[in-house]
Amino acid sequence: MALSAGICEEFLFRGLLLSSCLSVFNRHRLKYTLAACSSSVLFGLFHFVNALHQPLTRPSNRSFMPLS
């Protein structure tokens, strides 16, 4: 179950979002750079919004859960 969330997230951000950004910047000479940077910023914002809704101790607990 937890593995499917990561796979879906990678497919969404690396597959769909990056290819969409490439089509937006299609005629620009730096299309690969702009597409990679814009999709990275959106990826970061997506995770930043998630972090705003959790207490500060929550991410550290989530990091150590697979180890237990």
mmCIF file with all atom_site columns, N, CA and C in Angstrom:
data_model
loop_
_atom_site.group_PDB
_atom_site.id
_atom_site.type_symbol
_atom_site.label_atom_id
_atom_site.label_alt_id
_atom_site.label_comp_id
_atom_site.label_asym_id
_atom_site.label_entity_id
_atom_site.label_seq_id
_atom_site.pdbx_PDB_ins_code
_atom_site.Cartn_x
_atom_site.Cartn_y
_atom_site.Cartn_z
_atom_site.occupancy
_atom_site.B_iso_or_equiv
_atom_site.pdbx_formal_charge
_atom_site.auth_seq_id
_atom_site.auth_comp_id
_atom_site.auth_asym_id
_atom_site.auth_atom_id
_atom_site.pdbx_PDB_model_num
ATOM 1   N N  . MET A 1 1  ? 0.815  -1.181 0.000   1.00 0.00 ? 1  MET A N  1
ATOM 2   C CA . MET A 1 1  ? 0.000  0.000  0.000   1.00 0.00 ? 1  MET A CA 1
ATOM 3   C C  . MET A 1 1  ? 0.866  1.256  0.000   1.00 0.00 ? 1  MET A C  1
ATOM 4   N N  . ALA A 1 2  ? 1.865  1.327  0.880   1.00 0.00 ? 2  ALA A N  1
ATOM 5   C CA . ALA A 1 2  ? 2.720  2.515  0.956   1.00 0.00 ? 2  ALA A CA 1
ATOM 6   C C  . ALA A 1 2  ? 3.575  2.655  -0.298  1.00 0.00 ? 2  ALA A C  1
ATOM 7   N N  . LEU A 1 3  ? 3.941  1.565  -0.910  1.00 0.00 ? 3  LEU A N  1
ATOM 8   C CA . LEU A 1 3  ? 4.752  1.604  -2.119  1.00 0.00 ? 3  LEU A CA 1
ATOM 9   C C  . LEU A 1 3  ? 3.980  2.204  -3.289  1.00 0.00 ? 3  LEU A C  1
ATOM 10  N N  . SER A 1 4  ? 2.687  1.946  -3.358  1.00 0.00 ? 4  SER A N  1
ATOM 11  C CA . SER A 1 4  ? 1.892  2.456  -4.471  1.00 0.00 ? 4  SER A CA 1
ATOM 12  C C  . SER A 1 4  ? 1.785  3.978  -4.453  1.00 0.00 ? 4  SER A C  1
ATOM 13  N N  . ALA A 1 5  ? 1.808  4.590  -3.280  1.00 0.00 ? 5  ALA A N  1
ATOM 14  C CA . ALA A 1 5  ? 1.749  6.058  -3.206  1.00 0.00 ? 5  ALA A CA 1
ATOM 15  C C  . ALA A 1 5  ? 2.992  6.678  -3.832  1.00 0.00 ? 5  ALA A C  1
ATOM 16  N N  . GLY A 1 6  ? 4.152  6.123  -3.551  1.00 0.00 ? 6  GLY A N  1
ATOM 17  C CA . GLY A 1 6  ? 5.387  6.630  -4.136  1.00 0.00 ? 6  GLY A CA 1
ATOM 18  C C  . GLY A 1 6  ? 5.446  6.440  -5.640  1.00 0.00 ? 6  GLY A C  1
ATOM 19  N N  . ILE A 1 7  ? 4.982  5.300  -6.113  1.00 0.00 ? 7  ILE A N  1
ATOM 20  C CA . ILE A 1 7  ? 4.975  5.026  -7.551  1.00 0.00 ? 7  ILE A CA 1
ATOM 21  C C  . ILE A 1 7  ? 4.026  5.975  -8.265  1.00 0.00 ? 7  ILE A C  1
ATOM 22  N N  . CYS A 1 8  ? 2.861  6.179  -7.706  1.00 0.00 ? 8  CYS A N  1
ATOM 23  C CA . CYS A 1 8  ? 1.893  7.100  -8.318  1.00 0.00 ? 8  CYS A CA 1
ATOM 24  C C  . CYS A 1 8  ? 2.417  8.531  -8.306  1.00 0.00 ? 8  CYS A C  1
ATOM 25  N N  . GLU A 1 9  ? 3.081  8.908  -7.230  1.00 0.00 ? 9  GLU A N  1
ATOM 26  C CA . GLU A 1 9  ? 3.642  10.258 -7.138  1.00 0.00 ? 9  GLU A CA 1
ATOM 27  C C  . GLU A 1 9  ? 4.743  10.461 -8.179  1.00 0.00 ? 9  GLU A C  1
ATOM 28  N N  . GLU A 1 10 ? 5.604  9.498  -8.346  1.00 0.00 ? 10 GLU A N  1
ATOM 29  C CA . GLU A 1 10 ? 6.654  9.602  -9.355  1.00 0.00 ? 10 GLU A CA 1
ATOM 30  C C  . GLU A 1 10 ? 6.065  9.670  -10.751 1.00 0.00 ? 10 GLU A C  1
ATOM 31  N N  . PHE A 1 11 ? 5.059  8.862  -11.016 1.00 0.00 ? 11 PHE A N  1
ATOM 32  C CA . PHE A 1 11 ? 4.416  8.882  -12.327 1.00 0.00 ? 11 PHE A CA 1
ATOM 33  C C  . PHE A 1 11 ? 3.783  10.241 -12.584 1.00 0.00 ? 11 PHE A C  1
ATOM 34  N N  . LEU A 1 12 ? 3.140  10.794 -11.569 1.00 0.00 ? 12 LEU A N  1
ATOM 35  C CA . LEU A 1 12 ? 2.477  12.088 -11.723 1.00 0.00 ? 12 LEU A CA 1
ATOM 36  C C  . LEU A 1 12 ? 3.489  13.197 -11.979 1.00 0.00 ? 12 LEU A C  1
ATOM 37  N N  . PHE A 1 13 ? 4.521  13.292 -11.154 1.00 0.00 ? 13 PHE A N  1
ATOM 38  C CA . PHE A 1 13 ? 5.442  14.410 -11.267 1.00 0.00 ? 13 PHE A CA 1
ATOM 39  C C  . PHE A 1 13 ? 6.484  14.219 -12.348 1.00 0.00 ? 13 PHE A C  1
ATOM 40  N N  . ARG A 1 14 ? 7.060  13.056 -12.460 1.00 0.00 ? 14 ARG A N  1
ATOM 41  C CA . ARG A 1 14 ? 8.108  12.861 -13.464 1.00 0.00 ? 14 ARG A CA 1
ATOM 42  C C  . ARG A 1 14 ? 7.523  12.551 -14.834 1.00 0.00 ? 14 ARG A C  1
ATOM 43  N N  . GLY A 1 15 ? 6.376  11.942 -14.866 1.00 0.00 ? 15 GLY A N  1
ATOM 44  C CA . GLY A 1 15 ? 5.769  11.594 -16.142 1.00 0.00 ? 15 GLY A CA 1
ATOM 45  C C  . GLY A 1 15 ? 4.870  12.683 -16.688 1.00 0.00 ? 15 GLY A C  1
ATOM 46  N N  . LEU A 1 16 ? 3.767  12.879 -16.045 1.00 0.00 ? 16 LEU A N  1
ATOM 47  C CA . LEU A 1 16 ? 2.761  13.796 -16.573 1.00 0.00 ? 16 LEU A CA 1
ATOM 48  C C  . LEU A 1 16 ? 3.170  15.260 -16.467 1.00 0.00 ? 16 LEU A C  1
ATOM 49  N N  . LEU A 1 17 ? 3.643  15.671 -15.304 1.00 0.00 ? 17 LEU A N  1
ATOM 50  C CA . LEU A 1 17 ? 3.967  17.080 -15.107 1.00 0.00 ? 17 LEU A CA 1
ATOM 51  C C  . LEU A 1 17 ? 5.175  17.506 -15.939 1.00 0.00 ? 17 LEU A C  1
ATOM 52  N N  . LEU A 1 18 ? 6.203  16.696 -15.977 1.00 0.00 ? 18 LEU A N  1
ATOM 53  C CA . LEU A 1 18 ? 7.392  17.051 -16.750 1.00 0.00 ? 18 LEU A CA 1
ATOM 54  C C  . LEU A 1 18 ? 7.087  17.096 -18.241 1.00 0.00 ? 18 LEU A C  1
ATOM 55  N N  . SER A 1 19 ? 6.317  16.150 -18.739 1.00 0.00 ? 19 SER A N  1
ATOM 56  C CA . SER A 1 19 ? 5.980  16.183 -20.167 1.00 0.00 ? 19 SER A CA 1
ATOM 57  C C  . SER A 1 19 ? 5.053  17.351 -20.486 1.00 0.00 ? 19 SER A C  1
ATOM 58  N N  . SER A 1 20 ? 4.184  17.720 -19.558 1.00 0.00 ? 20 SER A N  1
ATOM 59  C CA . SER A 1 20 ? 3.340  18.897 -19.766 1.00 0.00 ? 20 SER A CA 1
ATOM 60  C C  . SER A 1 20 ? 4.169  20.175 -19.800 1.00 0.00 ? 20 SER A C  1
ATOM 61  N N  . CYS A 1 21 ? 5.132  20.260 -18.906 1.00 0.00 ? 21 CYS A N  1
ATOM 62  C CA . CYS A 1 21 ? 6.013  21.432 -18.888 1.00 0.00 ? 21 CYS A CA 1
ATOM 63  C C  . CYS A 1 21 ? 6.858  21.495 -20.162 1.00 0.00 ? 21 CYS A C  1
ATOM 64  N N  . LEU A 1 22 ? 7.292  20.360 -20.659 1.00 0.00 ? 22 LEU A N  1
ATOM 65  C CA . LEU A 1 22 ? 8.043  20.339 -21.916 1.00 0.00 ? 22 LEU A CA 1
ATOM 66  C C  . LEU A 1 22 ? 7.200  20.851 -23.073 1.00 0.00 ? 22 LEU A C  1
ATOM 67  N N  . SER A 1 23 ? 5.933  20.503 -23.095 1.00 0.00 ? 23 SER A N  1
ATOM 68  C CA . SER A 1 23 ? 5.075  20.989 -24.180 1.00 0.00 ? 23 SER A CA 1
ATOM 69  C C  . SER A 1 23 ? 4.783  22.477 -24.041 1.00 0.00 ? 23 SER A C  1
ATOM 70  N N  . VAL A 1 24 ? 4.751  22.994 -22.813 1.00 0.00 ? 24 VAL A N  1
ATOM 71  C CA . VAL A 1 24 ? 4.531  24.427 -22.608 1.00 0.00 ? 24 VAL A CA 1
ATOM 72  C C  . VAL A 1 24 ? 5.739  25.217 -23.097 1.00 0.00 ? 24 VAL A C  1
ATOM 73  N N  . PHE A 1 25 ? 6.949  24.741 -22.793 1.00 0.00 ? 25 PHE A N  1
ATOM 74  C CA . PHE A 1 25 ? 8.166  25.440 -23.184 1.00 0.00 ? 25 PHE A CA 1
ATOM 75  C C  . PHE A 1 25 ? 8.756  24.889 -24.484 1.00 0.00 ? 25 PHE A C  1
ATOM 76  N N  . ASN A 1 26 ? 7.925  24.379 -25.345 1.00 0.00 ? 26 ASN A N  1
ATOM 77  C CA . ASN A 1 26 ? 8.371  23.688 -26.549 1.00 0.00 ? 26 ASN A CA 1
ATOM 78  C C  . ASN A 1 26 ? 9.246  24.553 -27.448 1.00 0.00 ? 26 ASN A C  1
ATOM 79  N N  . ARG A 1 27 ? 8.917  25.797 -27.624 1.00 0.00 ? 27 ARG A N  1
ATOM 80  C CA . ARG A 1 27 ? 9.643  26.645 -28.565 1.00 0.00 ? 27 ARG A CA 1
ATOM 81  C C  . ARG A 1 27 ? 10.799 27.427 -27.925 1.00 0.00 ? 27 ARG A C  1
ATOM 82  N N  . HIS A 1 28 ? 10.985 27.290 -26.660 1.00 0.00 ? 28 HIS A N  1
ATOM 83  C CA . HIS A 1 28 ? 12.060 28.006 -25.971 1.00 0.00 ? 28 HIS A CA 1
ATOM 84  C C  . HIS A 1 28 ? 13.360 27.228 -26.102 1.00 0.00 ? 28 HIS A C  1
ATOM 85  N N  . ARG A 1 29 ? 14.469 27.937 -26.225 1.00 0.00 ? 29 ARG A N  1
ATOM 86  C CA . ARG A 1 29 ? 15.746 27.229 -26.410 1.00 0.00 ? 29 ARG A CA 1
ATOM 87  C C  . ARG A 1 29 ? 16.199 26.523 -25.142 1.00 0.00 ? 29 ARG A C  1
ATOM 88  N N  . LEU A 1 30 ? 15.726 26.934 -23.990 1.00 0.00 ? 30 LEU A N  1
ATOM 89  C CA . LEU A 1 30 ? 16.055 26.276 -22.717 1.00 0.00 ? 30 LEU A CA 1
ATOM 90  C C  . LEU A 1 30 ? 14.890 25.431 -22.210 1.00 0.00 ? 30 LEU A C  1
ATOM 91  N N  . LYS A 1 31 ? 14.179 24.784 -23.115 1.00 0.00 ? 31 LYS A N  1
ATOM 92  C CA . LYS A 1 31 ? 12.952 24.076 -22.723 1.00 0.00 ? 31 LYS A CA 1
ATOM 93  C C  . LYS A 1 31 ? 13.198 22.975 -21.698 1.00 0.00 ? 31 LYS A C  1
ATOM 94  N N  . TYR A 1 32 ? 14.300 22.258 -21.799 1.00 0.00 ? 32 TYR A N  1
ATOM 95  C CA . TYR A 1 32 ? 14.561 21.185 -20.840 1.00 0.00 ? 32 TYR A CA 1
ATOM 96  C C  . TYR A 1 32 ? 14.865 21.743 -19.449 1.00 0.00 ? 32 TYR A C  1
ATOM 97  N N  . THR A 1 33 ? 15.635 22.807 -19.404 1.00 0.00 ? 33 THR A N  1
ATOM 98  C CA . THR A 1 33 ? 15.967 23.431 -18.127 1.00 0.00 ? 33 THR A CA 1
ATOM 99  C C  . THR A 1 33 ? 14.723 24.031 -17.478 1.00 0.00 ? 33 THR A C  1
ATOM 100 N N  . LEU A 1 34 ? 13.942 24.769 -18.249 1.00 0.00 ? 34 LEU A N  1
ATOM 101 C CA . LEU A 1 34 ? 12.731 25.385 -17.717 1.00 0.00 ? 34 LEU A CA 1
ATOM 102 C C  . LEU A 1 34 ? 11.716 24.340 -17.272 1.00 0.00 ? 34 LEU A C  1
ATOM 103 N N  . ALA A 1 35 ? 11.578 23.275 -18.038 1.00 0.00 ? 35 ALA A N  1
ATOM 104 C CA . ALA A 1 35 ? 10.630 22.216 -17.676 1.00 0.00 ? 35 ALA A CA 1
ATOM 105 C C  . ALA A 1 35 ? 11.065 21.507 -16.401 1.00 0.00 ? 35 ALA A C  1
ATOM 106 N N  . ALA A 1 36 ? 12.353 21.216 -16.280 1.00 0.00 ? 36 ALA A N  1
ATOM 107 C CA . ALA A 1 36 ? 12.852 20.537 -15.078 1.00 0.00 ? 36 ALA A CA 1
ATOM 108 C C  . ALA A 1 36 ? 12.716 21.433 -13.855 1.00 0.00 ? 36 ALA A C  1
ATOM 109 N N  . CYS A 1 37 ? 13.062 22.712 -14.001 1.00 0.00 ? 37 CYS A N  1
ATOM 110 C CA . CYS A 1 37 ? 12.972 23.638 -12.858 1.00 0.00 ? 37 CYS A CA 1
ATOM 111 C C  . CYS A 1 37 ? 11.529 23.871 -12.437 1.00 0.00 ? 37 CYS A C  1
ATOM 112 N N  . SER A 1 38 ? 10.637 24.070 -13.401 1.00 0.00 ? 38 SER A N  1
ATOM 113 C CA . SER A 1 38 ? 9.243  24.330 -13.046 1.00 0.00 ? 38 SER A CA 1
ATOM 114 C C  . SER A 1 38 ? 8.575  23.108 -12.430 1.00 0.00 ? 38 SER A C  1
ATOM 115 N N  . SER A 1 39 ? 8.855  21.923 -12.939 1.00 0.00 ? 39 SER A N  1
ATOM 116 C CA . SER A 1 39 ? 8.264  20.732 -12.334 1.00 0.00 ? 39 SER A CA 1
ATOM 117 C C  . SER A 1 39 ? 8.865  20.468 -10.952 1.00 0.00 ? 39 SER A C  1
ATOM 118 N N  . SER A 1 40 ? 10.134 20.812 -10.757 1.00 0.00 ? 40 SER A N  1
ATOM 119 C CA . SER A 1 40 ? 10.752 20.661 -9.433  1.00 0.00 ? 40 SER A CA 1
ATOM 120 C C  . SER A 1 40 ? 10.148 21.616 -8.417  1.00 0.00 ? 40 SER A C  1
ATOM 121 N N  . VAL A 1 41 ? 9.884  22.844 -8.845  1.00 0.00 ? 41 VAL A N  1
ATOM 122 C CA . VAL A 1 41 ? 9.260  23.820 -7.947  1.00 0.00 ? 41 VAL A CA 1
ATOM 123 C C  . VAL A 1 41 ? 7.855  23.361 -7.566  1.00 0.00 ? 41 VAL A C  1
ATOM 124 N N  . LEU A 1 42 ? 7.104  22.882 -8.535  1.00 0.00 ? 42 LEU A N  1
ATOM 125 C CA . LEU A 1 42 ? 5.751  22.390 -8.240  1.00 0.00 ? 42 LEU A CA 1
ATOM 126 C C  . LEU A 1 42 ? 5.789  21.171 -7.327  1.00 0.00 ? 42 LEU A C  1
ATOM 127 N N  . PHE A 1 43 ? 6.759  20.306 -7.519  1.00 0.00 ? 43 PHE A N  1
ATOM 128 C CA . PHE A 1 43 ? 6.936  19.145 -6.651  1.00 0.00 ? 43 PHE A CA 1
ATOM 129 C C  . PHE A 1 43 ? 7.239  19.591 -5.219  1.00 0.00 ? 43 PHE A C  1
ATOM 130 N N  . GLY A 1 44 ? 8.124  20.569 -5.083  1.00 0.00 ? 44 GLY A N  1
ATOM 131 C CA . GLY A 1 44 ? 8.448  21.097 -3.764  1.00 0.00 ? 44 GLY A CA 1
ATOM 132 C C  . GLY A 1 44 ? 7.262  21.764 -3.093  1.00 0.00 ? 44 GLY A C  1
ATOM 133 N N  . LEU A 1 45 ? 6.499  22.535 -3.854  1.00 0.00 ? 45 LEU A N  1
ATOM 134 C CA . LEU A 1 45 ? 5.307  23.183 -3.299  1.00 0.00 ? 45 LEU A CA 1
ATOM 135 C C  . LEU A 1 45 ? 4.274  22.157 -2.860  1.00 0.00 ? 45 LEU A C  1
ATOM 136 N N  . PHE A 1 46 ? 4.147  21.085 -3.611  1.00 0.00 ? 46 PHE A N  1
ATOM 137 C CA . PHE A 1 46 ? 3.217  20.017 -3.262  1.00 0.00 ? 46 PHE A CA 1
ATOM 138 C C  . PHE A 1 46 ? 3.563  19.428 -1.897  1.00 0.00 ? 46 PHE A C  1
ATOM 139 N N  . HIS A 1 47 ? 4.845  19.199 -1.650  1.00 0.00 ? 47 HIS A N  1
ATOM 140 C CA . HIS A 1 47 ? 5.262  18.641 -0.369  1.00 0.00 ? 47 HIS A CA 1
ATOM 141 C C  . HIS A 1 47 ? 5.286  19.687 0.739   1.00 0.00 ? 47 HIS A C  1
ATOM 142 N N  . PHE A 1 48 ? 5.515  20.949 0.397   1.00 0.00 ? 48 PHE A N  1
ATOM 143 C CA . PHE A 1 48 ? 5.488  22.003 1.396   1.00 0.00 ? 48 PHE A CA 1
ATOM 144 C C  . PHE A 1 48 ? 4.080  22.177 1.946   1.00 0.00 ? 48 PHE A C  1
ATOM 145 N N  . VAL A 1 49 ? 3.079  22.087 1.098   1.00 0.00 ? 49 VAL A N  1
ATOM 146 C CA . VAL A 1 49 ? 1.690  22.194 1.549   1.00 0.00 ? 49 VAL A CA 1
ATOM 147 C C  . VAL A 1 49 ? 1.358  21.045 2.491   1.00 0.00 ? 49 VAL A C  1
ATOM 148 N N  . ASN A 1 50 ? 1.860  19.852 2.205   1.00 0.00 ? 50 ASN A N  1
ATOM 149 C CA . ASN A 1 50 ? 1.647  18.716 3.107   1.00 0.00 ? 50 ASN A CA 1
ATOM 150 C C  . ASN A 1 50 ? 2.298  18.954 4.457   1.00 0.00 ? 50 ASN A C  1
ATOM 151 N N  . ALA A 1 51 ? 3.465  19.570 4.457   1.00 0.00 ? 51 ALA A N  1
ATOM 152 C CA . ALA A 1 51 ? 4.188  19.803 5.705   1.00 0.00 ? 51 ALA A CA 1
ATOM 153 C C  . ALA A 1 51 ? 3.500  20.847 6.577   1.00 0.00 ? 51 ALA A C  1
ATOM 154 N N  . LEU A 1 52 ? 2.758  21.759 5.972   1.00 0.00 ? 52 LEU A N  1
ATOM 155 C CA . LEU A 1 52 ? 2.074  22.795 6.741   1.00 0.00 ? 52 LEU A CA 1
ATOM 156 C C  . LEU A 1 52 ? 0.949  22.245 7.605   1.00 0.00 ? 52 LEU A C  1
ATOM 157 N N  . HIS A 1 53 ? 0.411  21.111 7.238   1.00 0.00 ? 53 HIS A N  1
ATOM 158 C CA . HIS A 1 53 ? -0.740 20.542 7.939   1.00 0.00 ? 53 HIS A CA 1
ATOM 159 C C  . HIS A 1 53 ? -0.357 19.481 8.962   1.00 0.00 ? 53 HIS A C  1
ATOM 160 N N  . GLN A 1 54 ? 0.929  19.386 9.289   1.00 0.00 ? 54 GLN A N  1
ATOM 161 C CA . GLN A 1 54 ? 1.387  18.385 10.240  1.00 0.00 ? 54 GLN A CA 1
ATOM 162 C C  . GLN A 1 54 ? 2.243  19.047 11.309  1.00 0.00 ? 54 GLN A C  1
ATOM 163 N N  . PRO A 1 55 ? 2.232  18.515 12.507  1.00 0.00 ? 55 PRO A N  1
ATOM 164 C CA . PRO A 1 55 ? 3.145  19.052 13.523  1.00 0.00 ? 55 PRO A CA 1
ATOM 165 C C  . PRO A 1 55 ? 4.604  18.762 13.148  1.00 0.00 ? 55 PRO A C  1
ATOM 166 N N  . LEU A 1 56 ? 5.526  19.506 13.734  1.00 0.00 ? 56 LEU A N  1
ATOM 167 C CA . LEU A 1 56 ? 6.934  19.360 13.377  1.00 0.00 ? 56 LEU A CA 1
ATOM 168 C C  . LEU A 1 56 ? 7.501  17.992 13.710  1.00 0.00 ? 56 LEU A C  1
ATOM 169 N N  . THR A 1 57 ? 6.959  17.308 14.691  1.00 0.00 ? 57 THR A N  1
ATOM 170 C CA . THR A 1 57 ? 7.481  15.985 15.048  1.00 0.00 ? 57 THR A CA 1
ATOM 171 C C  . THR A 1 57 ? 7.005  14.907 14.101  1.00 0.00 ? 57 THR A C  1
ATOM 172 N N  . ARG A 1 58 ? 5.964  15.162 13.356  1.00 0.00 ? 58 ARG A N  1
ATOM 173 C CA . ARG A 1 58 ? 5.371  14.146 12.490  1.00 0.00 ? 58 ARG A CA 1
ATOM 174 C C  . ARG A 1 58 ? 6.315  13.626 11.401  1.00 0.00 ? 58 ARG A C  1
ATOM 175 N N  . PRO A 1 59 ? 7.010  14.483 10.631  1.00 0.00 ? 59 PRO A N  1
ATOM 176 C CA . PRO A 1 59 ? 7.890  13.932 9.590   1.00 0.00 ? 59 PRO A CA 1
ATOM 177 C C  . PRO A 1 59 ? 9.003  13.048 10.142  1.00 0.00 ? 59 PRO A C  1
ATOM 178 N N  . SER A 1 60 ? 9.545  13.386 11.308  1.00 0.00 ? 60 SER A N  1
ATOM 179 C CA . SER A 1 60 ? 10.609 12.540 11.855  1.00 0.00 ? 60 SER A CA 1
ATOM 180 C C  . SER A 1 60 ? 10.057 11.177 12.257  1.00 0.00 ? 60 SER A C  1
ATOM 181 N N  . ASN A 1 61 ? 8.856  11.149 12.798  1.00 0.00 ? 61 ASN A N  1
ATOM 182 C CA . ASN A 1 61 ? 8.238  9.867  13.136  1.00 0.00 ? 61 ASN A CA 1
ATOM 183 C C  . ASN A 1 61 ? 8.001  9.042  11.882  1.00 0.00 ? 61 ASN A C  1
ATOM 184 N N  . ARG A 1 62 ? 7.583  9.695  10.810  1.00 0.00 ? 62 ARG A N  1
ATOM 185 C CA . ARG A 1 62 ? 7.301  8.996  9.570   1.00 0.00 ? 62 ARG A CA 1
ATOM 186 C C  . ARG A 1 62 ? 8.587  8.467  8.943   1.00 0.00 ? 62 ARG A C  1
ATOM 187 N N  . SER A 1 63 ? 9.690  9.144  9.157   1.00 0.00 ? 63 SER A N  1
ATOM 188 C CA . SER A 1 63 ? 10.970 8.715  8.594   1.00 0.00 ? 63 SER A CA 1
ATOM 189 C C  . SER A 1 63 ? 11.473 7.437  9.239   1.00 0.00 ? 63 SER A C  1
ATOM 190 N N  . PHE A 1 64 ? 11.216 7.274  10.529  1.00 0.00 ? 64 PHE A N  1
ATOM 191 C CA . PHE A 1 64 ? 11.717 6.113  11.266  1.00 0.00 ? 64 PHE A CA 1
ATOM 192 C C  . PHE A 1 64 ? 10.742 4.946  11.305  1.00 0.00 ? 64 PHE A C  1
ATOM 193 N N  . MET A 1 65 ? 9.517  5.137  10.847  1.00 0.00 ? 65 MET A N  1
ATOM 194 C CA . MET A 1 65 ? 8.517  4.060  10.873  1.00 0.00 ? 65 MET A CA 1
ATOM 195 C C  . MET A 1 65 ? 8.973  2.829  10.072  1.00 0.00 ? 65 MET A C  1
ATOM 196 N N  . PRO A 1 66 ? 9.504  2.986  8.849   1.00 0.00 ? 66 PRO A N  1
ATOM 197 C CA . PRO A 1 66 ? 9.896  1.769  8.115   1.00 0.00 ? 66 PRO A CA 1
ATOM 198 C C  . PRO A 1 66 ? 11.016 0.987  8.795   1.00 0.00 ? 66 PRO A C  1
ATOM 199 N N  . LEU A 1 67 ? 11.795 1.645  9.648   1.00 0.00 ? 67 LEU A N  1
ATOM 200 C CA . LEU A 1 67 ? 12.914 0.967  10.289  1.00 0.00 ? 67 LEU A CA 1
ATOM 201 C C  . LEU A 1 67 ? 12.480 0.104  11.468  1.00 0.00 ? 67 LEU A C  1
ATOM 202 N N  . SER A 1 68 ? 11.285 0.344  11.975  1.00 0.00 ? 68 SER A N  1
ATOM 203 C CA . SER A 1 68 ? 10.849 -0.428 13.150  1.00 0.00 ? 68 SER A CA 1
ATOM 204 C C  . SER A 1 68 ? 10.123 -1.695 12.777  1.00 0.00 ? 68 SER A C  1
#
